[in-house]
Rosetta silent file (secondary structure, phi, psi, omega in degrees, C-alpha in Angstrom):
SEQUENCE: MRRTVLLASVIALGVGAAFAQSGPIDQRKAEMKAMGGAAGAMGKMLKGEEAFDLAKVKTGLETIAKNAKSGPALFPAGSDKGETKAQPAVWTDKAKFDGLFAKLATDATAAAGAIKDEATFKAEAGKVLGNCGACHKEYRAQ
SCORE:     score description
SCORE:     0.000 S_00000001
   1 L     0.000  -45.313  179.551  -28.130    8.915  -40.084 S_00000001
   2 H   -61.064  -40.091  179.392  -26.968   11.649  -37.712 S_00000001
   3 H   -61.223  -40.733  179.680  -27.139    9.219  -34.801 S_00000001
   4 H   -63.225  -45.916  179.223  -24.924    6.763  -36.667 S_00000001
   5 H   -64.569  -43.227  179.228  -22.343    9.440  -37.443 S_00000001
   6 H   -62.648  -45.619  179.296  -22.487   10.743  -33.877 S_00000001
   7 H   -62.478  -43.504  178.502  -22.122    7.244  -32.435 S_00000001
   8 H   -62.502  -38.825  178.800  -19.200    6.470  -34.742 S_00000001
   9 H   -66.074  -42.947  179.275  -17.503    9.719  -33.705 S_00000001
  10 H   -63.367  -43.591  178.928  -17.945    8.977  -30.007 S_00000001
  11 H   -62.978  -44.924  179.784  -16.543    5.465  -30.462 S_00000001
  12 H   -61.001  -41.386  177.745  -13.583    6.787  -32.462 S_00000001
  13 H   -64.237  -42.225  179.426  -12.815    9.357  -29.770 S_00000001
  14 H   -63.924  -44.593  178.154  -13.000    6.715  -27.053 S_00000001
  15 H   -64.389  -42.565  178.843  -10.709    4.339  -28.915 S_00000001
  16 H   -62.183  -41.348  179.099   -8.300    7.168  -29.668 S_00000001
  17 H   -66.580  -41.389  178.951   -8.203    8.226  -26.023 S_00000001
  18 H   -63.875  -40.831  179.126   -7.630    4.668  -24.858 S_00000001
  19 H   -65.780  -41.286 -178.878   -4.801    4.253  -27.369 S_00000001
  20 H   -63.228  -35.759  179.249   -3.209    7.532  -26.327 S_00000001
  21 H   -71.260  -24.353 -179.507   -3.192    6.440  -22.677 S_00000001
  22 L   -96.461   72.884 -177.355   -1.462    3.216  -23.676 S_00000001
  23 L   -82.431 -170.241 -175.142    1.829    4.773  -24.759 S_00000001
  24 H   -62.212  -31.893  179.996    5.214    3.169  -25.316 S_00000001
  25 H   -65.086  -47.698  178.926    5.993    2.810  -21.606 S_00000001
  26 H   -64.342  -39.517 -179.976    2.846    0.763  -20.956 S_00000001
  27 H   -65.032  -44.763 -178.782    3.356   -1.233  -24.133 S_00000001
  28 H   -70.126  -33.635  175.580    6.959   -2.107  -23.341 S_00000001
  29 H   -60.148  -43.953 -179.836    6.065   -3.003  -19.757 S_00000001
  30 H   -64.194  -43.302 -179.267    3.476   -5.469  -21.068 S_00000001
  31 H   -68.961  -39.921  178.626    5.907   -6.977  -23.582 S_00000001
  32 H   -66.236  -38.066  177.858    8.742   -7.209  -21.056 S_00000001
  33 H   -63.645  -40.369  177.961    6.403   -8.840  -18.542 S_00000001
  34 H   -64.437  -42.147  178.060    5.409  -11.424  -21.152 S_00000001
  35 H   -66.265  -40.100  178.064    9.071  -12.140  -21.937 S_00000001
  36 H   -63.069  -38.859  176.879    9.873  -12.372  -18.234 S_00000001
  37 H   -63.705  -42.410  179.069    7.062  -14.854  -17.729 S_00000001
  38 H   -65.771  -44.839  179.865    8.322  -16.992  -20.595 S_00000001
  39 H   -66.021  -39.476  179.263   11.916  -16.832  -19.361 S_00000001
  40 H   -63.134  -41.716  178.796   10.842  -17.578  -15.793 S_00000001
  41 H   -63.796  -41.846  178.585    8.920  -20.670  -16.844 S_00000001
  42 H   -67.656  -37.625  177.284   11.914  -21.961  -18.804 S_00000001
  43 H   -61.088  -40.582  177.555   14.212  -21.193  -15.876 S_00000001
  44 H   -64.106  -37.720  177.513   12.012  -23.290  -13.595 S_00000001
  45 H   -66.022  -41.293  179.193   12.183  -26.160  -16.069 S_00000001
  46 H   -62.361  -36.899 -179.258   15.981  -25.893  -16.201 S_00000001
  47 H   -82.082   -6.705 -177.854   16.164  -26.017  -12.404 S_00000001
  48 L    81.118   11.695  178.954   13.775  -28.986  -12.225 S_00000001
  49 L   -79.169  -21.107  174.965   11.153  -26.928  -10.380 S_00000001
  50 L  -133.976  150.628  177.429    8.676  -27.615  -13.197 S_00000001
  51 L   -68.313  146.284  176.480    8.397  -30.543  -15.548 S_00000001
  52 L   -62.455  133.713  179.755    9.758  -30.043  -19.057 S_00000001
  53 L  -137.954  102.600 -175.060    6.967  -29.037  -21.424 S_00000001
  54 H   -58.076  -42.462 -179.266    8.010  -28.713  -25.073 S_00000001
  55 H   -62.200  -41.600  179.147    4.863  -26.829  -26.084 S_00000001
  56 H   -65.641  -38.711  178.041    5.367  -24.299  -23.271 S_00000001
  57 H   -63.611  -48.148 -178.939    9.011  -23.858  -24.264 S_00000001
  58 H   -61.652  -43.856  178.687    8.128  -23.276  -27.928 S_00000001
  59 H   -62.886  -42.428  178.958    5.392  -20.786  -27.024 S_00000001
  60 H   -62.852  -43.141  179.111    7.758  -18.979  -24.664 S_00000001
  61 H   -66.506  -36.749  176.586   10.484  -18.744  -27.279 S_00000001
  62 H   -63.941  -41.671  177.741    8.000  -17.432  -29.847 S_00000001
  63 H   -62.091  -46.344 -179.393    6.895  -14.761  -27.361 S_00000001
  64 H   -62.481  -46.319 -179.026   10.477  -13.778  -26.646 S_00000001
  65 H   -62.829  -45.972 -178.772   11.418  -13.624  -30.342 S_00000001
  66 H   -62.435  -47.669 -177.598    8.324  -11.623  -31.301 S_00000001
  67 H   -70.727  -31.777  176.467    8.683   -9.137  -28.455 S_00000001
  68 H   -66.845  -35.199  178.494   12.428   -8.775  -28.977 S_00000001
  69 H   -67.674  -37.183 -178.810   11.776   -7.824  -32.607 S_00000001
  70 H   -88.860  -11.197 -175.645    9.283   -5.133  -31.612 S_00000001
  71 H   -53.958  -50.174 -176.785   11.228   -4.014  -28.531 S_00000001
  72 H   -56.623  -35.160 -179.299   13.397   -1.249  -30.004 S_00000001
  73 H   -68.846  -16.563 -178.468   10.366    0.631  -31.323 S_00000001
  74 H   -88.142    6.432  177.868    8.945    0.767  -27.798 S_00000001
  75 L  -124.589   54.892 -179.381   11.791    3.021  -26.629 S_00000001
  76 L   -71.238  161.799  175.764   11.295    6.123  -28.811 S_00000001
  77 L   -53.771  137.365  179.203   12.907    9.437  -27.957 S_00000001
  78 L    91.680  -10.260 -179.305   11.046   11.098  -25.105 S_00000001
  79 L   -90.856   19.080  175.466    9.800    7.869  -23.551 S_00000001
  80 L   -90.205   -4.906  178.976   12.378    8.136  -20.794 S_00000001
  81 L   -98.051  139.160  179.476    9.999   10.320  -18.796 S_00000001
  82 L   114.592 -165.247 -177.236    7.382    8.728  -16.600 S_00000001
  83 L   -81.890   88.859 -177.439    7.151    5.496  -14.680 S_00000001
  84 L  -144.445  148.527  175.803    9.976    3.529  -16.285 S_00000001
  85 L   -99.553    3.061  179.732   13.020    1.583  -15.169 S_00000001
  86 E   -66.763  131.843  179.514   14.817    2.252  -18.446 S_00000001
  87 L   -83.100  157.965  178.217   18.211    3.864  -17.890 S_00000001
  88 L   -55.722  -27.596 -179.790   19.437    6.866  -19.930 S_00000001
  89 H   -59.285  -23.969  176.592   21.881    4.531  -21.732 S_00000001
  90 H   -55.535  -41.527 -175.141   18.911    3.158  -23.687 S_00000001
  91 H   -94.523  -28.324 -179.830   18.792    6.432  -25.601 S_00000001
  92 H   -81.050  -22.148  178.862   22.454    7.482  -25.455 S_00000001
  93 L  -130.004   51.373 -172.460   23.636    4.098  -26.791 S_00000001
  94 H   -60.779  -37.323 -178.357   20.557    3.158  -28.827 S_00000001
  95 H   -62.924  -44.396  178.880   22.441    1.187  -31.499 S_00000001
  96 H   -66.312  -43.269  179.094   23.965   -1.172  -28.939 S_00000001
  97 H   -58.795  -48.950  178.885   20.649   -1.443  -27.095 S_00000001
  98 H   -62.882  -34.881  177.927   18.774   -2.275  -30.298 S_00000001
  99 H   -63.873  -35.142  177.369   21.496   -4.791  -31.172 S_00000001
 100 H   -65.810  -38.983  175.389   20.869   -6.659  -27.927 S_00000001
 101 H   -63.270  -42.739 -179.772   17.195   -6.996  -28.861 S_00000001
 102 H   -62.309  -42.136  178.741   18.198   -8.249  -32.328 S_00000001
 103 H   -63.976  -42.635  178.507   20.530  -10.848  -30.798 S_00000001
 104 H   -60.884  -44.336  179.465   17.816  -12.000  -28.409 S_00000001
 105 H   -62.057  -44.015  179.312   15.337  -12.395  -31.283 S_00000001
 106 H   -63.604  -45.782 -178.801   17.884  -14.346  -33.334 S_00000001
 107 H   -65.608  -40.399  179.677   18.854  -16.587  -30.420 S_00000001
 108 H   -66.401  -41.110  178.819   15.227  -17.282  -29.453 S_00000001
 109 H   -65.233  -43.524  178.697   14.301  -18.136  -33.044 S_00000001
 110 H   -63.295  -43.019 -179.969   17.321  -20.426  -33.399 S_00000001
 111 H   -64.684  -40.013  179.197   16.554  -22.162  -30.105 S_00000001
 112 H   -59.590  -35.824  178.391   12.913  -22.681  -31.090 S_00000001
 113 H   -77.250  -28.939 -175.419   14.123  -24.520  -34.174 S_00000001
 114 H   -88.723  -27.257 -175.142   16.773  -26.536  -32.351 S_00000001
 115 L   -79.923  119.200 -179.250   14.857  -27.642  -29.259 S_00000001
 116 L  -120.902  -19.901 -176.174   13.189  -31.004  -29.822 S_00000001
 117 L  -159.993 -176.508 -176.868   13.305  -32.558  -26.355 S_00000001
 118 H   -63.581  -37.080 -178.919   14.539  -31.961  -22.814 S_00000001
 119 H   -64.605  -45.310  179.477   18.183  -32.650  -23.692 S_00000001
 120 H   -71.175  -30.470  174.861   18.242  -30.085  -26.510 S_00000001
 121 H   -60.313  -48.623 -178.836   16.310  -27.672  -24.298 S_00000001
 122 H   -63.822  -31.641  179.372   19.017  -27.886  -21.633 S_00000001
 123 H   -76.857  -31.405 -172.338   21.696  -27.357  -24.272 S_00000001
 124 H  -101.709  -28.921 -171.434   20.018  -24.381  -25.966 S_00000001
 125 H   -59.252  -39.208 -179.434   18.025  -22.486  -23.309 S_00000001
 126 H   -60.958  -30.191  178.669   21.029  -20.798  -21.734 S_00000001
 127 H   -64.976  -29.718  178.857   21.909  -19.195  -25.062 S_00000001
 128 H   -87.068  -51.337 -174.278   18.586  -17.365  -24.949 S_00000001
 129 H   -65.136  -26.164  178.035   18.236  -16.701  -21.245 S_00000001
 130 H   -64.450  -21.681  179.329   21.761  -15.314  -20.997 S_00000001
 131 H   -67.533  -30.614 -174.840   20.644  -12.343  -23.088 S_00000001
 132 H   -58.577  -50.027 -178.341   18.368  -11.053  -20.331 S_00000001
 133 H   -63.642  -35.382 -179.664   21.163  -10.128  -17.962 S_00000001
 134 H   -58.498  -39.009 -179.085   23.197   -8.430  -20.691 S_00000001
 135 H   -82.418  -44.288 -175.268   20.420   -5.909  -21.194 S_00000001
 136 H   -65.072  -34.822 -177.566   19.179   -5.581  -17.622 S_00000001
 137 H   -63.988  -39.755 -174.408   22.613   -4.851  -16.142 S_00000001
 138 H   -99.648  -27.956 -169.302   23.273   -1.817  -18.291 S_00000001
 139 H  -115.151   -1.593 -177.572   19.881   -0.601  -19.414 S_00000001
 140 E  -129.322  129.659  175.971   17.423   -1.283  -16.577 S_00000001
 141 L   -69.190  138.600 -178.163   17.297    0.252  -13.101 S_00000001
 142 L   -86.573    0.000    0.000   17.163   -2.413  -10.423 S_00000001
């Protein structure tokens, strides 16, 4: 019995330590990288560098919408310290910053519903991808 309790305690401590090391900066980097990968793949399709793939587009838009919804929570007060490209404006103008995430989530969700083929993809993708620059110009160090 003692061994079981001891083992459970050691596991809990290990999981807790691993979670603590994976703070908001690491979490947002992972989510932003996933969104960048999705946006990059769609950009290549728009440019004709990759063949249109509806399933890949839908998956990418779902990733973007999901991560945009969780994005604001990954920039809590105090997470401006450390290895981050986030500019101070993220925290000084948080309402506007959070609004950009909300718009991105809304646009990605709408595009996922509207895109049925390559023609609708070409008509809708820019509405989503245009959001990236709006945030990066003001809120991300280059």
